[in-house]
Coordinates of C-alpha atoms in Angstrom, one line a residue:
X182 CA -6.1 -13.5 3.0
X183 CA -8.6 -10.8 4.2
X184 CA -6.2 -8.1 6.3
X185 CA -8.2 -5.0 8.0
X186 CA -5.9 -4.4 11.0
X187 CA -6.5 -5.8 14.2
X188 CA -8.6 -3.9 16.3
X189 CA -7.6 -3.2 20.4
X190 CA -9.7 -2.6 23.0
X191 CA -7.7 0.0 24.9
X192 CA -5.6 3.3 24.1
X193 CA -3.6 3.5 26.8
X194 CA -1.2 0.9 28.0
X195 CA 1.7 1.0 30.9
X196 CA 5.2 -0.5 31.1
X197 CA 4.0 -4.2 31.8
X198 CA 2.3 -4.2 28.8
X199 CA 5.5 -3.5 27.0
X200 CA 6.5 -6.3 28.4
X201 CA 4.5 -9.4 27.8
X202 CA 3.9 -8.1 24.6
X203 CA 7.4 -8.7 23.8
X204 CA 7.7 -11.9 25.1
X205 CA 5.0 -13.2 23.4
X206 CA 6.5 -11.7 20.3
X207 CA 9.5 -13.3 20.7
X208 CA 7.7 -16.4 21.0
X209 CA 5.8 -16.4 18.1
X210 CA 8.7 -15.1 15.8
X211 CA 10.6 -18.3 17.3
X212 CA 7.6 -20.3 16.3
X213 CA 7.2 -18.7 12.9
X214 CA 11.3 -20.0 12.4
X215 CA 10.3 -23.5 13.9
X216 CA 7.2 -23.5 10.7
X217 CA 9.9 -22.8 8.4
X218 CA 12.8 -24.6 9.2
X219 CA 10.0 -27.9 9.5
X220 CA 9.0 -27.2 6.3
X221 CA 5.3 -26.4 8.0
X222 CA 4.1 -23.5 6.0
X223 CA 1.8 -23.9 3.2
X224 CA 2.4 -25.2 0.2
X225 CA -1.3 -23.9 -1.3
X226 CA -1.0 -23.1 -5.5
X227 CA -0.8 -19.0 -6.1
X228 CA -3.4 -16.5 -4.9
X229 CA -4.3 -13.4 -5.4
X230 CA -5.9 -10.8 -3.3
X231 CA -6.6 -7.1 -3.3
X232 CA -7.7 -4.2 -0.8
X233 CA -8.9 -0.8 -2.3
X234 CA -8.3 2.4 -0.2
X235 CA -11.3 4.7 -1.8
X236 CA -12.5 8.5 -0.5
X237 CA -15.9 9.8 0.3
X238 CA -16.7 12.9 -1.0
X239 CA -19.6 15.7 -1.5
X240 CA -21.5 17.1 -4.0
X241 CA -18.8 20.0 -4.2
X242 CA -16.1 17.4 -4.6
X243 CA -14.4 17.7 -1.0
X244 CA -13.8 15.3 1.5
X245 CA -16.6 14.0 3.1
X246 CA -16.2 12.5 7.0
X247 CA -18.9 10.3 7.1
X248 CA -17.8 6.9 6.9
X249 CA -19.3 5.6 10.0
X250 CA -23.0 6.2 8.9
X251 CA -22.2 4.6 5.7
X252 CA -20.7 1.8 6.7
X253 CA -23.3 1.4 9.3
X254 CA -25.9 1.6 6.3
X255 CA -24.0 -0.4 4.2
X256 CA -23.5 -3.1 6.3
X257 CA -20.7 -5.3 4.3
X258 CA -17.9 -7.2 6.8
X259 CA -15.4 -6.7 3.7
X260 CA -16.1 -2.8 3.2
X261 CA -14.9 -1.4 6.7
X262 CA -13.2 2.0 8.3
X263 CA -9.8 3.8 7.8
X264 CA -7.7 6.1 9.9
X265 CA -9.4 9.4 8.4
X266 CA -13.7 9.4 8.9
X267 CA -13.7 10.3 5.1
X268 CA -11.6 7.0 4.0
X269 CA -13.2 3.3 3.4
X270 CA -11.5 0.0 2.4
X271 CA -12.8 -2.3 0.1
X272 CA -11.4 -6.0 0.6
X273 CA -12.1 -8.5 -1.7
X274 CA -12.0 -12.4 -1.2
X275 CA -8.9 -13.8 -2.5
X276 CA -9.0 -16.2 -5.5
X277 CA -6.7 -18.8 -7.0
X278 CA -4.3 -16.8 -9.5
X279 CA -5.2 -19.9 -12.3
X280 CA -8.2 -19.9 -14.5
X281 CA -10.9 -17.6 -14.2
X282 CA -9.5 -16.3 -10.3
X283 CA -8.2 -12.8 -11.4
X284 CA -11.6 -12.5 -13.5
X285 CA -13.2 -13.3 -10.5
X286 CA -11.4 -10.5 -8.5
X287 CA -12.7 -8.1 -11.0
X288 CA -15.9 -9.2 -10.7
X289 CA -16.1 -9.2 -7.7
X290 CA -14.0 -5.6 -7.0
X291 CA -16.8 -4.2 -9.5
X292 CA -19.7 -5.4 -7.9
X293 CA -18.0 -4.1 -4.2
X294 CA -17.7 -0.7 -5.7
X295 CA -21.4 -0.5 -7.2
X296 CA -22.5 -1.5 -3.9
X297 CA -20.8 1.5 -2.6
X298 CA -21.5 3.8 -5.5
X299 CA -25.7 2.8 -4.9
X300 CA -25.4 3.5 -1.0
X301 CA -23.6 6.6 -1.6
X302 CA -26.0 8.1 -3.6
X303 CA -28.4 7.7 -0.8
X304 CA -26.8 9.6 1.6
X305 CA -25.2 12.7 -1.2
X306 CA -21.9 11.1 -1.0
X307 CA -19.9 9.2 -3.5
X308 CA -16.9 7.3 -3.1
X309 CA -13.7 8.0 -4.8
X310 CA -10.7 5.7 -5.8
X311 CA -7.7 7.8 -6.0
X312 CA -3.9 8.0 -4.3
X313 CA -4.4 11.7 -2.4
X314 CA -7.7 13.7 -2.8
X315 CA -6.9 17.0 -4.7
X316 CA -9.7 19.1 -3.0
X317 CA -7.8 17.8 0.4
X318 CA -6.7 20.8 2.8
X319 CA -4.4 20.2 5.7
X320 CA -7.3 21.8 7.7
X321 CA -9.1 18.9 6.7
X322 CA -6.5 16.4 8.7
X323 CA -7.6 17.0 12.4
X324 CA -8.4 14.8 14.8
X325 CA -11.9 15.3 14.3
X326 CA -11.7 13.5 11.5
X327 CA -10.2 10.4 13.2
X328 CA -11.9 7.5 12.7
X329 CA -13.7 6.3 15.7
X330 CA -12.3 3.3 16.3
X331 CA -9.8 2.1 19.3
X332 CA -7.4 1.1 17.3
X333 CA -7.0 4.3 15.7
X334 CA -6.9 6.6 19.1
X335 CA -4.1 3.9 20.2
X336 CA -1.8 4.2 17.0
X337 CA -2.3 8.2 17.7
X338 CA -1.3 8.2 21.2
X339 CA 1.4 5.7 20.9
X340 CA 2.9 7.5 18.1
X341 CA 3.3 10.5 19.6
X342 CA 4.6 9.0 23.4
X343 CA 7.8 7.6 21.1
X344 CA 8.5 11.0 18.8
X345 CA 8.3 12.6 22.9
X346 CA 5.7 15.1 21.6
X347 CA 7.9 16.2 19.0
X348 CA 5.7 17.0 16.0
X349 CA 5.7 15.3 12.5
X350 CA 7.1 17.5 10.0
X351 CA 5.9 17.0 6.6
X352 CA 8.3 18.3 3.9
X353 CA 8.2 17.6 0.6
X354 CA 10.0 19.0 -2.3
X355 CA 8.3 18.6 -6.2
X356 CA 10.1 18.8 -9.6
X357 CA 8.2 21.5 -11.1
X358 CA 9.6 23.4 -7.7
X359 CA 6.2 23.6 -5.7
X360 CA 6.4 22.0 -1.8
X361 CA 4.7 21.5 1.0
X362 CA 5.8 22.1 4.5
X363 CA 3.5 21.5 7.3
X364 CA 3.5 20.0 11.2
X365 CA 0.8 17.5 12.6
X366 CA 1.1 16.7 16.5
X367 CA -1.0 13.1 15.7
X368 CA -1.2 11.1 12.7
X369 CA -3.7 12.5 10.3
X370 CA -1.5 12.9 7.6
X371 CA -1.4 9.3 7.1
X372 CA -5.1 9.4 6.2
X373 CA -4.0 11.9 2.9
X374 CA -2.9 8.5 1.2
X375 CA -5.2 6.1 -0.4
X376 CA -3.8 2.7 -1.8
X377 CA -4.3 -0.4 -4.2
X378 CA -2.5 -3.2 -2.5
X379 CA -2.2 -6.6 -4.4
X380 CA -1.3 -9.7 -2.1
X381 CA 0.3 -12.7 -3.8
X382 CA 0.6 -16.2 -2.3
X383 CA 2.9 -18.6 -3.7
X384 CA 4.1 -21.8 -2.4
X385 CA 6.7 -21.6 0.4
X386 CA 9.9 -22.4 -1.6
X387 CA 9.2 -19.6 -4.3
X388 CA 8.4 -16.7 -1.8
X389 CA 11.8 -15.0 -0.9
X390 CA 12.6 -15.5 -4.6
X391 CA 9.1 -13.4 -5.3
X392 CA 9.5 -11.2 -2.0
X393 CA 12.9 -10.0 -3.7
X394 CA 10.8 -9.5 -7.0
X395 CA 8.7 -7.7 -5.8
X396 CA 11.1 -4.7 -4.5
X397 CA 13.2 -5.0 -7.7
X398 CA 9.5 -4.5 -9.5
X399 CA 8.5 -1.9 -7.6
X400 CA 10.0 1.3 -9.4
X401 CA 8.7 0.0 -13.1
X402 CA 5.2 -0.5 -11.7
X403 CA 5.2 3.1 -9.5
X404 CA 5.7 4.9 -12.7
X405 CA 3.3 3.3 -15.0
X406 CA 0.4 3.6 -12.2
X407 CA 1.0 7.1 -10.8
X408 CA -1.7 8.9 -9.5
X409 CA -1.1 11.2 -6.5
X410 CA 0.6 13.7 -7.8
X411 CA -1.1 16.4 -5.6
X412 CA -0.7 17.5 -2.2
X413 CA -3.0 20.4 -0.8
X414 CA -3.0 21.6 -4.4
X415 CA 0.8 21.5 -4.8
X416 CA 2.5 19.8 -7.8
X417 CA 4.6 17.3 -6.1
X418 CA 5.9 13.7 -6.9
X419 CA 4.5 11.8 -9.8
X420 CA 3.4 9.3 -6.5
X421 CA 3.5 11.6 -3.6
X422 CA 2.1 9.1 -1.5
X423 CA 5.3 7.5 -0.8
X424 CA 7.0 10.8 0.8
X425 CA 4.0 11.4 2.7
X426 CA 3.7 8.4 3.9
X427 CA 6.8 7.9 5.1
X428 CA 6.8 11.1 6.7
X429 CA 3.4 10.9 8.2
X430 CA 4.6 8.6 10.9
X431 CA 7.8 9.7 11.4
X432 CA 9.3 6.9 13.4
X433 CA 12.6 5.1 12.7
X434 CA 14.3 2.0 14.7
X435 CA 16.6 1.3 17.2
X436 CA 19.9 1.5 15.6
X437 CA 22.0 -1.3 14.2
X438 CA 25.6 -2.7 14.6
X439 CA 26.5 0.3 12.4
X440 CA 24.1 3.5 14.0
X441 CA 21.9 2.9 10.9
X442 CA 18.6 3.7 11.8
X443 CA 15.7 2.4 9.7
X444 CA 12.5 3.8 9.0
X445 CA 9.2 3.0 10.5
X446 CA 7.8 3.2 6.7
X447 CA 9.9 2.7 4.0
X448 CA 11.5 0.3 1.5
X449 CA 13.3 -1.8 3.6
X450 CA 16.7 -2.9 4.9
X451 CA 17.6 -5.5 2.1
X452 CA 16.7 -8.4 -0.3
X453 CA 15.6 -11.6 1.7
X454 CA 18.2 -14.4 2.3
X455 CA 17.2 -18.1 3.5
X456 CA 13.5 -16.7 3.9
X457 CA 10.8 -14.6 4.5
X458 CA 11.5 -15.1 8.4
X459 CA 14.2 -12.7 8.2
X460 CA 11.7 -9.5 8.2
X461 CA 10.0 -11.1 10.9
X462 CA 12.9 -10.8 13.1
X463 CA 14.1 -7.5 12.4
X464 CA 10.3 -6.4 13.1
X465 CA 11.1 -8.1 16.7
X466 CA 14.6 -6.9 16.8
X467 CA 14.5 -3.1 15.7
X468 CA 11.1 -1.9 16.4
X469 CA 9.6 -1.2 19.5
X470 CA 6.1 -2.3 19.7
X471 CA 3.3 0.2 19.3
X472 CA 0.3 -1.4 20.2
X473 CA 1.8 -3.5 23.6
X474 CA -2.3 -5.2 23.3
X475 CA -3.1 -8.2 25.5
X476 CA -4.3 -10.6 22.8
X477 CA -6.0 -13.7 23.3
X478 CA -6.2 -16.3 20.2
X479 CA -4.2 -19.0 20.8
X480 CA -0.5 -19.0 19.8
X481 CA -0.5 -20.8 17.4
X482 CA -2.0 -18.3 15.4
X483 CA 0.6 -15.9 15.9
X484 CA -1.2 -13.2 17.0
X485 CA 1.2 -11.0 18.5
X486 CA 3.6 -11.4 15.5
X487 CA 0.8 -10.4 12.8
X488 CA -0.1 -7.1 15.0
X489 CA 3.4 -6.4 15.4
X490 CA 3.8 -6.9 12.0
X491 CA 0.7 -4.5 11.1
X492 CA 2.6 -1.6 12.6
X493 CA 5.7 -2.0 10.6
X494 CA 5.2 -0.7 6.6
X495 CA 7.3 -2.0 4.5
X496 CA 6.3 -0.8 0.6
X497 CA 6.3 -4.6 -0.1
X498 CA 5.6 -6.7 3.5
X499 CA 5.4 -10.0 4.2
X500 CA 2.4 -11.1 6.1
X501 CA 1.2 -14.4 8.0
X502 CA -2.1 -16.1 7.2
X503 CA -3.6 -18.9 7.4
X504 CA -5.0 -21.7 4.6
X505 CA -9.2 -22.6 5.1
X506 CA -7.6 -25.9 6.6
X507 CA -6.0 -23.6 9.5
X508 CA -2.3 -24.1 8.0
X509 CA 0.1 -21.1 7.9
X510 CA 1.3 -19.4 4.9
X511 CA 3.5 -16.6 4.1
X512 CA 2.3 -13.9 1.2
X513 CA 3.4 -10.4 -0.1
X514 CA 1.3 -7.0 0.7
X515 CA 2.8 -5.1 -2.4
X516 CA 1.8 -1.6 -0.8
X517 CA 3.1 1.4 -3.4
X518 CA 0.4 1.5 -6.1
X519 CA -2.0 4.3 -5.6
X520 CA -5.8 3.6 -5.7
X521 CA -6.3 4.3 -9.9
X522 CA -8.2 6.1 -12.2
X523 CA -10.8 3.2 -12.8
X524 CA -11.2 -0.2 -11.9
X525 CA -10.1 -1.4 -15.5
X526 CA -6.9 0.7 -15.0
X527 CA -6.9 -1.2 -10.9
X528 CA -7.2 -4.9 -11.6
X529 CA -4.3 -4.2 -14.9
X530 CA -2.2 -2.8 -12.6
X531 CA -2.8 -5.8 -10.3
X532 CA -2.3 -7.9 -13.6
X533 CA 1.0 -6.2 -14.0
X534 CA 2.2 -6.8 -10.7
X535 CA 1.5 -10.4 -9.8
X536 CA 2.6 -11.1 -13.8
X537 CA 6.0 -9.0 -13.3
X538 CA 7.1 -10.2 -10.0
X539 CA 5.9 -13.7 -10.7
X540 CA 8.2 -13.6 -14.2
X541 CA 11.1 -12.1 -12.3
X542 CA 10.9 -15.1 -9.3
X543 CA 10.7 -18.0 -11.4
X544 CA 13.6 -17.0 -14.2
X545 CA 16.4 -18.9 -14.5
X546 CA 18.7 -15.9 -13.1
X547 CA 17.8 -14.1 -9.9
X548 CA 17.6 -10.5 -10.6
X549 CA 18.3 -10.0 -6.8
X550 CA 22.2 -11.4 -8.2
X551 CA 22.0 -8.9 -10.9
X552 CA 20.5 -5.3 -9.5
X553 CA 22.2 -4.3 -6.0
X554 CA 19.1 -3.6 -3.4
X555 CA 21.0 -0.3 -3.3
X556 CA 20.2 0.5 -7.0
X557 CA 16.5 -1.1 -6.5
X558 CA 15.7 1.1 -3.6
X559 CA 17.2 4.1 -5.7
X560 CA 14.8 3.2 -8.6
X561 CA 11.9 3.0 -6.6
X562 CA 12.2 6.9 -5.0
X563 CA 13.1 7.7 -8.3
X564 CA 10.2 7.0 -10.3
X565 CA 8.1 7.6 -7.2
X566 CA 9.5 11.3 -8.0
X567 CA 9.7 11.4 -11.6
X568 CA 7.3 9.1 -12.9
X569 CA 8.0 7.9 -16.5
X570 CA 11.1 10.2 -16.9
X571 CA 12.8 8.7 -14.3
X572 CA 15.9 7.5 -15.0
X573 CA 16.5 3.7 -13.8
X574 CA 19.0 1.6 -13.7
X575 CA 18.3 -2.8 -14.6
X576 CA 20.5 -5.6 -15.8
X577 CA 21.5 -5.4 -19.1
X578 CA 20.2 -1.7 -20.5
X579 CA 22.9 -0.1 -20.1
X580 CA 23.9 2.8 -17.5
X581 CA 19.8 4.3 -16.6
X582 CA 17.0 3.7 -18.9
X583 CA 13.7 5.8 -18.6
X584 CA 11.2 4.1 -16.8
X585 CA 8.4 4.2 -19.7
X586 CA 10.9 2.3 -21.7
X587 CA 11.9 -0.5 -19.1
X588 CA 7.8 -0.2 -18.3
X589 CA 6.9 -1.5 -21.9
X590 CA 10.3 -3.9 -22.4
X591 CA 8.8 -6.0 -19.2
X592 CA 5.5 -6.2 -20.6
X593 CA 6.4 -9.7 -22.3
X594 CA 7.8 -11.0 -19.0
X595 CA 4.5 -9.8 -17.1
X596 CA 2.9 -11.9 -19.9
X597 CA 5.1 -14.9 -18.6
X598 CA 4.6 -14.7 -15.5
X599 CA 0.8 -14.5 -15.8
X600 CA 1.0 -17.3 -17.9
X601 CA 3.2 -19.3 -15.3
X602 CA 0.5 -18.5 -13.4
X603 CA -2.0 -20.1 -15.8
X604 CA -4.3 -16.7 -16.2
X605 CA -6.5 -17.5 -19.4
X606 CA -4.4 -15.6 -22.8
X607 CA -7.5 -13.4 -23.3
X608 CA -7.5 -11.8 -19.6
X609 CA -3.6 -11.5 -19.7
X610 CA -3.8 -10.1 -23.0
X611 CA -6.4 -7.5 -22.0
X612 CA -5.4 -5.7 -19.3
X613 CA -1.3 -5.4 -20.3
X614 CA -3.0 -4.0 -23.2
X615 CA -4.3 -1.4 -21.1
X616 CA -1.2 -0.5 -19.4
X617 CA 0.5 -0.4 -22.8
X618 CA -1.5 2.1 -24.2
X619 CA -1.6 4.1 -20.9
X620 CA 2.4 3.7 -20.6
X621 CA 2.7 4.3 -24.6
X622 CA 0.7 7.6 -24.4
X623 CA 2.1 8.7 -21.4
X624 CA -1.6 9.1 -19.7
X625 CA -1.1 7.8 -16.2
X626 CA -3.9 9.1 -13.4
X627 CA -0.8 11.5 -12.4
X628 CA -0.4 12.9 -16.2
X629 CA -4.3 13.6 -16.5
X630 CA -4.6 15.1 -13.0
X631 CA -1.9 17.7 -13.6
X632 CA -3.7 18.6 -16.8
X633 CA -6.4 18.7 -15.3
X634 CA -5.5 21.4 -12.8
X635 CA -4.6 23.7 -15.3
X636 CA -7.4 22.9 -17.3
X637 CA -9.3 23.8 -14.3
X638 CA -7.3 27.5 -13.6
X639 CA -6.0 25.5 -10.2
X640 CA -9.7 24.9 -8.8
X641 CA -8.8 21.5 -7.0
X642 CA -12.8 20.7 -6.2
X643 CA -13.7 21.4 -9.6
X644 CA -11.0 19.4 -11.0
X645 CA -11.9 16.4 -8.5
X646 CA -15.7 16.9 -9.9
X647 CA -14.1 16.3 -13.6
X648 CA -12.0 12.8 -12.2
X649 CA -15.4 11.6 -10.6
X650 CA -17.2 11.6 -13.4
X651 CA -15.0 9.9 -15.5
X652 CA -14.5 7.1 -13.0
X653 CA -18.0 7.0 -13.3
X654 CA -18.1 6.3 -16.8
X655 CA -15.5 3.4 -16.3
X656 CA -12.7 4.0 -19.2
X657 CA -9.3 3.5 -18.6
X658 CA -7.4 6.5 -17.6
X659 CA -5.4 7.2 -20.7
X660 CA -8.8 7.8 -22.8
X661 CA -9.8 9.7 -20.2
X662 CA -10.9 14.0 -22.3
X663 CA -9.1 16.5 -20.2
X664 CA -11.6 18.7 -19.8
X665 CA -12.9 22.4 -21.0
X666 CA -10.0 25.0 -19.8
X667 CA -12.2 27.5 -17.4

């Protein structure tokens, strides 16, 4: 299940490129339908995985571009580069959802993290799990700070040959009526976001039933574990990752039928139908490759599919792998969480996920039949924006409900699902009780942050100091002290 992003061995590619690419594309989408339609693709019990998007920083609590000698001193496969020279990602073997797998995971996560933490130390540095670094200037997103990989230099330059050298314009409005405006000619503004993503794997006849889920789940989980609410030391979104992202890339697709462009990042075009195929060929009909590499793993793999795939970001995609016998599956990247407060506050927000969407794709009723993707995608922006507050609308709560209430009225049903998915009471118990209390008290990693900067007079280093050293201590976000006002 471990995903890092293909790497390429070239930056530059010519028209002919362009062009096997895509037929090998449409190959392997064909043969992905062939897998499907045979009943082929795995059948394997649920599993979970994760990938943690973390920060290095200085003693001074700003970015710190040094990922190559850490990683080079750390020497861990699983614990590799990211677009920006101060970003790392943390991936994690996947486990069976059942028993003692998410327990695992933690483990696991926790003893990834120390690694990091103890190599760190070494070299002044310290890594950081949060959604967008508040010491972060837009100085700091140059291409100097590119991570030296060929992959990387690629995605830049292809980028930028499709927007025709028009620059990306980064402009987002906040509630409390700060913004940010601000133009990159390359990508770096991607790098401003750091993630928690949580794959699931079910068996092949529940996935476009959880693939749906997991967009109608989307909005109640953003709110409950905010935590980017800053952007250059502006008060923006409660997750501002998810305008910035977007934005950062700034591509949309070929038309459709009816001049409806689609975005290059967003939430998607609509809930699945027969199966998870369906985003596979929209990826092959409406989006122009970006990476046109000459890839040689044999085709049954599906090479040129996954890479294609890697370049499309959906806020929940589908993604091939393959079982340890070498059969395919199909599983969900849920993308929107930000990387949290703590890892007690990451693996319950993974807890609340899998439990959530696994609840909402095994009940009786699909809530795909119930909430329009219309209303879904609406939620989602809106408590990306607003947080708790926002105003949602769900089957049977009348017009809008905020989202902290809808947040603790699906707590049961997260319960459900984990027990569907046969996670021990105790661990289920555990970390829902954590997001309770964080979404009772109103203390998500976006809440204490914007405390925080006050607390701090609107010193964004010193107020990044204050977050490090209580993810250091390992509590929970919402008993997290705000600290001394300066």
């Amino acid at each position: 299940m471990r995903r890092m992003g293909q790497d390429v061995g070239c930056d530059h590619f010519e028209q002919r490129d362009f062009e096997r690419f895509g037929r090998r594309l449409r190959e392997e989408t064909e043969a992905l339908h062939t897998l499907q339609e045979t009943a082929a693709l795995s059948a394997h019990a649920p599993v979970v995985g994760l990938e943690l998007e973390a920060w290095l920083i200085d003693a001074d609590g700003r970015p710190a571009p040094r990922n190559d000698e850490f990683l080079a001193a750390l020497g861990c496969p699983d614990i590799v580069t990211e677009l920006g020279r101060f970003n790392v990602e943390l991936n994690v073997p996947p486990q069976p959802a059942a028993g003692p797998g998410l327990a695992q995971l933690a483990s696991e996560l926790q003893s990834r993290w120390s690694r990091c933490r103890n190599l760190a130390a070494t070299l002044g540095v310290q890594p950081l799990a949060i959604g967008i670094l508040p010491s972060l200037t837009d100085a700091d997103l140059s291409l100097a700070n590119l991570s030296a990989r060929a992959r990387y230099r690629a995605l830049n330059e292809q980028v930028q040959r499709q927007r025709h050298g028009r620059p990306v314009r980064l402009d987002i409005d906040g509630p409390h009526g700060e913004h940010v405006h601000s133009e990159h000619r390359d990508v770096m503004l991607e790098a401003a976001a750091t993630s928690f993503q949580v794959h699931l794997q079910l068996p092949a006849g529940r996935m476009v039933r959880a693939y749906n889920a997991a967009l109608i789940a989307s909005a109640p989980l953003v709110a409950a574990c905010a935590n980017a609410p800053l952007l250059f030391g502006r008060r923006l979104w409660a997750e501002t990752r998810i305008p910035l992202f977007e934005q950062a890339i700034g591509l949309a697709t070929r038309e459709d039928g009816r001049g409806a462009p689609l975005a290059r990042v967003g939430f998607g075009s609509g809930y699945a139908g027969w199966s998870l195929v369906e985003p596979f060929r929209e990826n092959l009909e409406r989006f122009e490759p970006i990476l046109p590499v000459a890839l040689h793993e044999p085709a049954e793999r599906l090479p040129h599919l996954r890479l294609h795939n890697g370049t499309i970001w959906r806020w929940n995609r589908p993604l091939v792998g393959f079982d340890a016998d070498g059969r395919v599956h199909l599983r969900i990247e849920h993308r929107p969480l930000s990387a949290a407060p703590s890892l007690a506050d990451a693996m319950a927000n993974l807890a609340f996920a899998v439990g959530l969407i696994a609840a909402l794709a095994v009940q009786p009723d699909p809530p795909e039949l119930q909430l329009p993707f219309d209303d879904a995608r609406d939620n989602f922006y809106r408590a990306a924006r607003d947080g708790l507050d926002a105003a949602l609308r769900w089957p049977g709560r009348g017009a809008t409900t905020t989202a902290r209430e809808l947040a603790l009225a699906l707590l049961p049903a997260a319960a459900d699902g984990l027990a569907w998915l046969d996670v021990p009471p105790a661990d289920r118990a555990s970390w829902l009780g954590l997001v309770e209390a964080r979404v009772a008290s109103g203390r998500t990693g976006a809440a204490w942050q914007l405390d925080a900067l006050d607390a701090s007079g609107g010193d964004t280093a010193r107020m990044t100091l204050a977050y490090a050293a209580r993810q250091a201590a390992g509590e929970p976000v919402h008993r997290w002290s705000r600290p001394a006002r300066r």
